[in-house]
Amino acid sequence: MSDNGHKTIEIPTTVTIRDLATMIDISPIDIIKQLMANGVMANINQQIDYDTAAIIIGEFGYEAKPSAPPESDLEKEAKELPRWRQLIADEDPEALVDRPPVVTVLGHVDHGKTTLLDAIRATNVAGGEAGGITQHISAYQVEHNGRKITFLDTPGHAAFTAMRARGAQGADIAVLVVAADDGVMPQTREAIAHIKAAQVPVLVAMNKMDRPSANPDKVKQELADAGLIPDEWEGDTMVVPVSAKEQEGLDDLLEAITLVADSTEIKANPKGRVLGTVIEGELDRSRGVVAALLVQNGTLELGDTLLVGTAHGNVRAMFDFQGNAVEEATPSMPVSVLGLSSVPRAGELFTVVESDREARDIAEERAEEAVSASRKPVAAQTLEQIFEAFQAGEVQELRLVVKADVQGSLEPITSSLEKLSAGEIKVNILHSGTGNISKDDVMLAAASGGIVIGFNVAAEQGAKMTADAEGVDIRVYDIIYRLTEDIEKALKGMLEPEIRKVSLGKASVRAVFRIPRVGNIAGCIVTEGELRRNADAQVIRDGEIIFEGPVASLKHEKEDVREIREGFECGIGLRGFDDFEEGDIIECFTEETVPVI
Ligand code: GDP
């Protein structure tokens, strides 16, 4: 009941008259009459808006209250605590102390994320890199008014999302970079969606304030429209004007970060269970596996036994972000660690276990699980699958990351791709740029359900591996019209994967046997590779293919065999072919979908 004694009813933003009548248990006819009395003609199935519904039910002695909108997937996801927070939920609240906030920088491409991170590092990190390790950790720590702040140095929601995809949450605070001369752009909106999903407090760095075309008021309005209401407009989003290029406003930004940190619980137990998140991992030729780790609880010490996914090992050496050797790492400290058995993936959670044996056992168990999981088809994002999703109405956008060798070819490609948007289905170019396809390009596509298109460029090794791991399609072209043709086909659903025959091996026919009720069998010797029973075969006579069809039987000395290798004799039967002759060549092959790169 509300204060005035009216019964309160939750009403959605729109409601049909029929539903509204049910809600207040009144005949729809009475509602229609009431509407008519208010000058609105409506039938029983018509939708009326919240305000109208509120007035009408008011007449019947009810009070309206907006009902919560249905939860989006992102919002649902947000309700689940990130895994590491669940793990530290067991920590004794008394033992929790403040730790430095971990900040991630997101925003639309070219709005200045990298420049901002570089500027903060350059103006706030004393002494530069010590060079104990040449490795660059993608995180650094600065001090502002005696308080530390950790920055994750991989800007963009791809990295952020990769972490979240693995149940980790690297950042406590998000800085959304918006260029003052460009405003809220598609990736700004995506970043906002990701930040909201992660329930991470956000503040805005309004960058490029040095530009004459900067229009802060317009940008603030756009931010408000996108759900981030500036604090000076009574909202709760701090908007800090900066120029990364001129290194202006950076102190204000750091100050704002500490203010946001103060209003959030950013705590850990330095004496508690050691856990954190992998920032990145790589294999170094001379040092072996180098893993950049962000400690989120407890204190990681030299000699500790680490367990990360299927990787394990003792911490042999540890370096801070400047390359200084350190013996321990406290919460929110990024460190580079040597000693793991294999390269861990960014976003994986690490813990410290009691013994090497325990680490090995758990790691092996996980490796076995991973092998059985890998037998299942991966959720790849190929053009074909994206088209299926179009047809099923699941997506209306083909999201692309486009890389080309030179600016001159990039522009015609992006403009012709954009022109392909047809009807409901749009081409959305998440990012375009020159240079080889990098891991970041792949992660951006992965986080957004897109694919990567290259023109006259190659995919870097790391990019290929990431694409395999994340199931992202990379397509490389050297002729523009082929590229646009493929995308057009994908949009129209006509894309057929190219199938290539891959030869498995050859055999030469030495004799022909007649088997009653079965037909002719060719007695052969395998001269190259192997023949397989579940494969297709061609019969080649005088250099010409005279038959092509599936292998019906394959025997070695009367035993059915699945395959037979070079140098061995076999009897082979082909379905639909009987006319073997001595001297024929039988070649076995499989069909493979042509790898795009
Ligand atoms: P990112 O894609 O968001 O990482 O953007 P970058 O940091 O690479 O910056 C994109 C471009 O904007 C570069 O040419 C920068 O030099 C330029 N830029 C970045 N910050 C500023 C700024 O504060 N003022 C001006 N005028 N240019 C900037």
Tab-separated table of N, CA, C and O in Angstrom, residues 111-120 177 206-210 242-250:
chain	number	residue	atom	x	y	z
A	111	HIS	N	40.607	7.283	-29.669
A	111	HIS	CA	40.237	8.361	-28.750
A	111	HIS	C	41.361	8.696	-27.767
A	111	HIS	O	41.250	9.654	-27.020
A	112	GLY	N	42.436	7.873	-27.805
A	112	GLY	CA	43.627	8.246	-27.041
A	112	GLY	C	43.935	7.374	-25.843
A	112	GLY	O	44.658	7.808	-24.948
A	113	LYS	N	43.448	6.124	-25.831
A	113	LYS	CA	43.697	5.246	-24.690
A	113	LYS	C	45.192	5.008	-24.491
A	113	LYS	O	45.711	5.167	-23.394
A	114	THR	N	45.863	4.635	-25.587
A	114	THR	CA	47.281	4.319	-25.487
A	114	THR	C	48.074	5.556	-25.097
A	114	THR	O	48.948	5.500	-24.226
A	115	THR	N	47.750	6.680	-25.732
A	115	THR	CA	48.476	7.925	-25.430
A	115	THR	C	48.279	8.296	-23.964
A	115	THR	O	49.218	8.717	-23.291
A	116	LEU	N	47.067	8.104	-23.453
A	116	LEU	CA	46.783	8.444	-22.057
A	116	LEU	C	47.583	7.550	-21.106
A	116	LEU	O	48.215	8.034	-20.168
A	117	LEU	N	47.577	6.248	-21.389
A	117	LEU	CA	48.329	5.324	-20.532
A	117	LEU	C	49.821	5.639	-20.561
A	117	LEU	O	50.487	5.611	-19.532
A	118	ASP	N	50.316	5.984	-21.752
A	118	ASP	CA	51.733	6.331	-21.873
A	118	ASP	C	52.024	7.613	-21.112
A	118	ASP	O	53.062	7.751	-20.458
A	119	ALA	N	51.106	8.580	-21.219
A	119	ALA	CA	51.329	9.868	-20.565
A	119	ALA	C	51.339	9.698	-19.049
A	119	ALA	O	52.181	10.281	-18.356
A	120	ILE	N	50.431	8.894	-18.522
A	120	ILE	CA	50.393	8.689	-17.066
A	120	ILE	C	51.668	7.990	-16.615
A	120	ILE	O	52.282	8.354	-15.628
A	177	VAL	N	37.687	6.483	-21.982
A	177	VAL	CA	38.272	7.620	-22.698
A	177	VAL	C	37.333	8.010	-23.837
A	177	VAL	O	36.947	7.174	-24.648
A	206	MET	N	37.748	12.851	-20.482
A	206	MET	CA	37.382	13.506	-21.738
A	206	MET	C	38.673	14.045	-22.345
A	206	MET	O	39.211	15.057	-21.892
A	207	ASN	N	39.132	13.313	-23.344
A	207	ASN	CA	40.486	13.547	-23.881
A	207	ASN	C	40.471	14.509	-25.071
A	207	ASN	O	39.407	14.843	-25.584
A	208	LYS	N	41.642	14.904	-25.474
A	208	LYS	CA	41.854	15.787	-26.631
A	208	LYS	C	41.231	17.159	-26.402
A	208	LYS	O	40.723	17.784	-27.350
A	209	MET	N	41.255	17.608	-25.133
A	209	MET	CA	40.702	18.921	-24.820
A	209	MET	C	41.518	20.037	-25.476
A	209	MET	O	41.050	21.162	-25.585
A	210	ASP	N	42.741	19.712	-25.902
A	210	ASP	CA	43.576	20.727	-26.571
A	210	ASP	C	43.084	21.030	-27.978
A	210	ASP	O	43.457	22.041	-28.572
A	242	VAL	N	40.895	16.091	-19.991
A	242	VAL	CA	42.351	15.888	-20.060
A	242	VAL	C	42.846	16.089	-21.491
A	242	VAL	O	42.062	16.126	-22.439
A	243	SER	N	44.149	16.257	-21.604
A	243	SER	CA	44.796	16.143	-22.901
A	243	SER	C	45.983	15.223	-22.711
A	243	SER	O	46.956	15.592	-22.055
A	244	ALA	N	45.844	14.022	-23.235
A	244	ALA	CA	46.929	13.049	-23.084
A	244	ALA	C	48.160	13.548	-23.817
A	244	ALA	O	49.281	13.410	-23.351
A	245	LYS	N	47.912	14.192	-24.954
A	245	LYS	CA	49.019	14.658	-25.783
A	245	LYS	C	49.804	15.755	-25.077
A	245	LYS	O	51.034	15.728	-25.059
A	246	GLU	N	49.096	16.691	-24.485
A	246	GLU	CA	49.766	17.803	-23.797
A	246	GLU	C	50.061	17.463	-22.340
A	246	GLU	O	50.541	18.312	-21.590
A	247	GLN	N	49.714	16.265	-21.936
A	247	GLN	CA	49.882	15.812	-20.547
A	247	GLN	C	49.212	16.765	-19.560
A	247	GLN	O	49.787	17.135	-18.527
A	248	GLU	N	48.013	17.176	-19.906
A	248	GLU	CA	47.267	18.068	-19.014
A	248	GLU	C	46.078	17.350	-18.399
A	248	GLU	O	45.431	16.534	-19.047
A	249	GLY	N	45.805	17.696	-17.140
A	249	GLY	CA	44.641	17.126	-16.460
A	249	GLY	C	44.901	15.745	-15.882
A	249	GLY	O	44.008	15.116	-15.314
A	250	LEU	N	46.150	15.258	-16.016
A	250	LEU	CA	46.417	13.889	-15.572
A	250	LEU	C	46.317	13.754	-14.054
A	250	LEU	O	45.810	12.756	-13.548
